Structure formats: C-alpha cells, structure tokens
Coordinates of N, CA and C in Angstrom, one line a residue:
X278 N 1.1 -0.9 0.1 CA 0.2 0.1 -0.1 C 0.5 1.3 -0.2
X279 N 0.8 2.2 -1.0 CA 1.6 3.0 -1.0 C 1.3 4.3 0.2
X280 N 0.2 4.0 1.2 CA 0.5 5.4 2.4 C 1.6 4.8 3.8
X281 N 1.2 3.3 3.3 CA 2.4 2.4 4.4 C 3.8 3.0 4.1
X282 N 3.9 3.1 2.6 CA 5.9 3.3 2.6 C 6.0 4.5 2.7
X283 N 4.9 5.5 2.7 CA 5.2 6.7 3.5 C 5.8 7.3 4.2
X284 N 5.3 6.5 6.2 CA 4.9 5.8 6.6 C 6.7 5.9 7.5
X285 N 6.3 5.0 6.6 CA 8.2 4.0 6.6 C 8.9 3.5 5.1
X286 N 10.0 5.1 5.6 CA 11.2 5.0 4.5 C 12.3 3.9 5.3
X287 N 12.2 3.5 3.5 CA 13.5 2.5 4.2 C 15.1 2.8 3.3
X288 N 15.7 2.6 4.6 CA 17.0 2.7 4.4 C 17.7 2.0 3.4
X289 N 18.7 2.8 3.3 CA 19.8 2.1 1.8 C 20.2 0.5 2.5
X290 N 19.8 -0.1 1.8 CA 20.6 -2.1 2.0 C 22.0 -2.9 2.3
X291 N 22.2 -3.4 3.0 CA 22.5 -3.7 4.2 C 23.1 -3.0 5.6
X292 N 22.1 -1.9 5.4 CA 22.9 -0.4 7.1 C 22.3 -0.3 7.7
X293 N 22.1 -0.2 8.4 CA 21.5 0.6 9.8 C 21.4 1.8 9.6
X294 N 20.5 2.6 9.5 CA 20.9 4.1 9.2 C 20.1 5.0 10.6
X295 N 21.3 5.2 10.5 CA 20.8 6.6 12.4 C 21.0 8.3 11.7
X296 N 19.6 8.7 12.0 CA 19.8 9.9 11.2 C 20.7 10.7 10.8
X297 N 20.5 11.7 10.4 CA 21.7 13.1 11.2 C 22.5 13.7 12.5
X298 N 22.6 13.5 13.3 CA 23.6 14.2 14.5 C 24.2 15.7 14.2
X299 N 24.0 16.4 12.9 CA 24.5 17.0 12.5 C 23.5 18.8 13.8
X300 N 23.0 18.4 14.2 CA 21.4 18.6 14.2 C 20.7 18.8 15.6
X301 N 20.5 16.7 15.9 CA 20.0 16.7 17.2 C 20.9 16.6 18.1
X302 N 20.7 16.4 19.7 CA 20.9 16.1 20.5 C 21.0 15.5 21.4
X303 N 19.5 14.9 21.0 CA 18.8 13.0 21.7 C 18.0 12.7 20.9
X304 N 18.8 12.1 20.8 CA 17.9 11.1 19.5 C 17.1 9.0 20.4
X305 N 16.1 9.4 20.8 CA 15.2 8.2 20.7 C 15.1 7.2 19.6
X306 N 15.8 6.2 20.3 CA 14.9 4.7 18.6 C 14.4 3.6 19.5
X307 N 13.2 3.8 19.3 CA 12.3 3.0 19.6 C 12.1 2.3 18.7
X308 N 12.9 0.6 18.6 CA 12.2 -0.8 17.2 C 11.6 -1.8 18.2
X309 N 11.0 -2.2 16.3 CA 9.8 -2.7 17.2 C 10.3 -4.2 15.9
X310 N 9.5 -5.2 16.4 CA 9.6 -6.4 15.4 C 8.3 -7.5 16.3
X311 N 7.4 -6.6 14.5 CA 6.1 -7.4 15.3 C 5.8 -8.5 14.7
X312 N 4.4 -9.4 15.3 CA 4.0 -10.5 14.9 C 3.9 -11.1 13.7
X313 N 4.5 -11.7 13.6 CA 4.2 -12.6 11.3 C 2.3 -11.9 11.4
X314 N 2.0 -11.0 10.2 CA 0.8 -11.3 9.5 C -0.5 -10.0 10.7
X315 N 0.5 -8.8 12.6 CA -0.4 -8.1 12.3 C 1.0 -7.0 11.7
X316 N 1.3 -6.9 10.8 CA 2.1 -5.2 10.2 C 0.8 -4.2 10.2
X317 N -0.3 -4.7 9.5 CA -1.1 -4.2 9.5 C -2.1 -2.6 9.9
X318 N -2.3 -3.8 11.4 CA -2.4 -3.2 12.7 C -1.4 -2.5 13.1
X319 N -0.3 -3.1 13.3 CA 0.8 -1.8 13.3 C 0.5 -0.7 12.8
X320 N 0.3 -0.6 11.3 CA 0.5 0.5 10.7 C -0.1 1.7 11.6
X321 N -1.8 0.7 11.9 CA -2.7 1.8 11.9 C -3.2 2.4 13.0
X322 N -2.0 1.9 14.2 CA -2.8 2.0 15.8 C -1.1 3.3 15.5
X323 N -0.1 3.3 14.3 CA 1.0 4.1 14.4 C 0.2 5.8 13.7
X324 N -0.1 5.0 12.6 CA -1.0 6.5 12.0 C -1.6 7.5 13.1
X325 N -2.5 6.1 14.2 CA -3.3 7.2 15.2 C -2.3 8.2 16.7
X326 N -1.1 7.1 16.9 CA 0.3 8.2 17.1 C 0.8 8.9 17.0
X327 N 1.5 9.4 15.6 CA 1.9 10.1 14.9 C 1.2 11.9 15.4
X328 N 0.0 11.8 15.2 CA -0.2 13.2 15.9 C -0.6 13.2 17.7
X329 N -0.5 12.0 18.0 CA -0.9 12.1 19.7 C 1.1 13.1 19.9
X330 N 1.9 12.2 19.5 CA 3.4 12.2 20.1 C 3.4 13.1 19.0
X331 N 2.7 13.9 18.8 CA 3.6 16.0 17.8 C 3.3 16.8 19.1
X332 N 1.8 16.2 19.0 CA 1.0 17.5 19.9 C 1.3 17.5 21.2
X333 N 3.0 15.9 22.1 CA 3.8 17.1 22.9 C 5.0 17.3 22.6
X334 N 5.3 17.4 21.2 CA 6.3 17.7 21.1 C 7.6 17.3 20.1
X335 N 6.6 15.7 20.0 CA 7.9 14.7 19.1 C 7.6 14.7 17.5
X336 N 7.8 15.9 17.5 CA 7.5 16.3 15.1 C 8.2 15.6 14.5
X337 N 9.2 16.0 15.3 CA 11.0 15.4 14.9 C 10.6 13.7 15.1
X338 N 9.7 12.9 14.0 CA 9.4 11.1 14.1 C 9.1 10.9 12.5
X339 N 9.8 9.8 12.3 CA 10.6 8.5 11.1 C 10.1 7.1 11.9
X340 N 9.1 6.2 10.7 CA 9.6 5.0 11.5 C 10.0 4.9 10.7
X341 N 11.7 3.8 10.2 CA 12.2 2.7 9.4 C 11.7 1.4 9.2
X342 N 11.9 1.2 8.1 CA 12.0 -0.4 7.8 C 13.6 -1.0 8.3
X343 N 13.4 -2.1 8.7 CA 14.7 -3.1 8.5 C 15.1 -3.5 7.7
X344 N 15.6 -3.5 5.7 CA 15.3 -4.4 5.2 C 16.2 -6.1 5.3
X345 N 16.8 -6.0 6.3 CA 17.6 -6.8 6.6 C 16.6 -8.4 7.8
X346 N 15.9 -8.1 7.7 CA 14.7 -8.9 9.0 C 13.6 -8.8 8.6
X347 N 13.2 -9.1 8.0 CA 11.6 -9.0 7.9 C 10.7 -8.9 9.1
X348 N 9.5 -7.1 8.9 CA 8.2 -8.0 10.6 C 9.2 -6.3 11.6
X349 N 10.5 -5.4 11.2 CA 11.2 -5.3 12.3 C 11.1 -3.8 11.8
X350 N 11.2 -2.3 12.8 CA 10.6 -1.0 12.5 C 11.6 -0.8 13.4
X351 N 12.3 0.7 13.2 CA 12.9 1.9 13.7 C 12.0 2.6 14.2
X352 N 10.8 3.3 15.1 CA 11.0 4.5 15.6 C 12.6 5.7 16.0
X353 N 12.3 6.2 15.2 CA 12.9 7.8 15.6 C 12.5 9.2 15.6
X354 N 13.0 9.7 17.0 CA 12.5 11.4 17.5 C 14.2 11.3 17.9
X355 N 13.7 13.2 17.2 CA 14.9 14.0 16.6 C 15.2 15.3 17.6
X356 N 15.3 15.1 19.0 CA 15.5 16.7 19.9 C 16.6 17.5 19.9
X357 N 16.4 18.9 20.3 CA 17.3 19.2 19.9 C 18.7 19.4 20.9
X358 N 17.8 18.6 22.7 CA 18.8 19.7 23.7 C 18.2 17.8 24.1
X359 N 18.7 18.0 25.9 CA 17.9 17.4 27.1 C 16.7 17.5 26.7
X360 N 16.6 19.0 27.7 CA 15.4 20.0 27.8 C 14.2 19.5 26.7
X361 N 14.0 19.6 25.8 CA 13.4 19.3 24.3 C 12.8 17.6 24.5
X362 N 14.2 17.1 25.3 CA 13.1 16.0 25.4 C 13.2 15.0 26.6
X363 N 13.2 15.6 27.8 CA 12.9 15.4 29.1 C 11.2 16.0 29.1
X364 N 11.1 17.4 28.5 CA 9.4 18.0 28.6 C 9.0 17.1 27.7
X365 N 9.9 16.4 26.9 CA 8.1 15.4 25.9 C 8.1 13.9 26.9
X366 N 9.4 13.8 27.2 CA 9.6 12.0 27.9 C 8.6 12.4 29.5
X367 N 8.3 13.4 30.4 CA 7.3 13.7 30.8 C 5.5 13.7 30.2
X368 N 5.6 14.5 29.0 CA 4.7 14.3 28.5 C 4.3 13.1 28.6
X369 N 4.6 12.2 27.8 CA 4.9 10.8 27.2 C 4.3 10.0 28.2
X370 N 4.8 10.5 29.4 CA 4.0 9.3 30.7 C 2.8 9.7 30.9
X371 N 2.5 10.9 30.9 CA 1.2 11.2 31.6 C -0.6 11.2 30.7
X372 N 0.7 11.2 28.7 CA -1.0 11.0 28.6 C -1.5 9.8 27.9
X373 N -2.4 9.9 28.5 CA -3.4 8.5 29.1 C -4.1 7.7 27.7
X374 N -3.5 8.6 26.4 CA -4.6 8.0 24.8 C -3.4 6.8 24.2
X375 N -1.8 7.8 24.7 CA -1.1 7.4 24.0 C -0.7 5.4 24.7
X376 N -0.5 6.2 26.4 CA -0.7 4.9 27.0 C -1.2 3.9 26.4
X377 N -3.0 4.4 25.6 CA -3.8 3.4 25.2 C -3.2 2.3 24.0
X378 N -2.8 3.5 23.8 CA -2.5 2.3 21.8 C -1.4 1.7 22.0
X379 N -0.2 2.6 23.0 CA 1.4 1.9 23.2 C 0.7 0.6 23.8
X380 N -0.7 0.5 24.7 CA -0.9 -1.1 25.4 C -1.4 -2.1 24.0
X381 N -2.1 -1.2 23.4 CA -2.7 -2.2 21.8 C -2.1 -2.7 21.2
X382 N -0.4 -2.0 21.4 CA 0.6 -2.6 20.4 C 1.5 -3.5 21.2
X383 N 1.7 -3.8 22.5 CA 2.2 -4.9 23.4 C 1.9 -6.4 22.7
X384 N 0.7 -6.2 22.4 CA 0.0 -7.4 21.1 C 0.2 -7.4 20.0
X385 N 0.7 -6.7 19.3 CA 1.4 -7.0 17.9 C 2.9 -7.3 17.4
X386 N 3.2 -6.9 19.3 CA 4.8 -6.0 19.4 C 5.5 -7.7 19.7
X387 N 6.8 -7.9 19.4 CA 7.7 -8.5 19.9 C 8.4 -8.3 21.9
X388 N 8.3 -8.3 22.3 CA 8.9 -7.4 23.7 C 10.6 -8.1 23.5
X389 N 10.5 -9.1 23.8 CA 11.3 -9.5 23.9 C 12.8 -9.7 22.1
X390 N 12.1 -8.9 21.7 CA 12.8 -8.6 20.2 C 13.2 -7.1 19.8
X391 N 11.9 -6.2 21.0 CA 12.3 -4.5 20.0 C 13.2 -4.6 21.4
X392 N 13.1 -3.2 21.7 CA 14.3 -2.5 22.1 C 13.6 -0.6 22.1
X393 N 14.2 0.0 22.8 CA 14.1 1.2 23.6 C 15.4 1.9 24.1
X394 N 16.2 2.8 23.8 CA 17.3 3.4 23.6 C 17.2 4.9 23.4
X395 N 18.1 5.4 24.5 CA 18.6 6.8 24.1 C 20.1 7.5 23.3
X396 N 19.7 8.3 22.9 CA 21.9 8.6 22.4 C 21.8 9.8 22.4
X397 N 22.4 10.2 23.7 CA 23.3 12.1 22.7 C 24.9 12.2 21.9
X398 N 24.1 13.4 21.8 CA 24.7 13.7 20.6 C 26.3 14.2 21.2
X399 N 27.7 13.6 20.9 CA 29.2 14.2 22.1 C 30.2 14.4 20.9
X400 N 30.0 15.5 19.7 CA 30.5 15.7 18.7 C 30.8 17.5 19.4

C-alpha cells in the first residue's frame, strides 16, 4: 500500500541508518519486532499515534523498516537538546491516549526482540 510506504522510508540496503546528528542533541530510537500477520494493525496504530506524539513535542519522528529483518521497524525521534527530550518524556508518560495505543501495540509487538534506546550527541 502506497500510504504505508510513506510512513516507513526504507534505508539503503545492508545499513542500519541512524539520522544525521548535525542538529539533534538527543535521539530516541524505539525498535519493534512485529508478530507475523500484524503489520497492518501496526501501521494503523502508528497513524493514530503520530499526531498525539506531535502534540506533545515529538514532531521530528520517522519510522524506518529494516530491510535485512522482516517485520522489524525503528521509530526515531530527534530532539534539539536534553530539555526538549525531557519535556517530551514527561508528557509522554502522562498522556492516557498514548498509553492506550502503546497497550494495544504490546499485543502486536514481540517485546523480547524490541528495544528502547536514547542516544546523545557527543561531537
């Protein structure tokens, strides 16, 4: 489906692409391993989630699909500094709609193969 492709830019073959650090001070990367046959549900939930995340400061958010592993996605948020990330993180954990969508994602995602990492720019 063409709409799904827009949501998940495909990185160059063979490389795990991490966004350019020239501007972002803090990068949050959430990886998802999706259960077989649940891809459509995953994208439906991500479409619902995106405006909610934008509303609390997660405007620079992109979903990438890993070409080397089927059903494996990375959601990447970029923040200009620690303060912007912390403000987003505080609101993220207090928002009930966001929590409800992530609860639904729990059923679609294989938690043991998924991860949540924070990177900080050190240049």
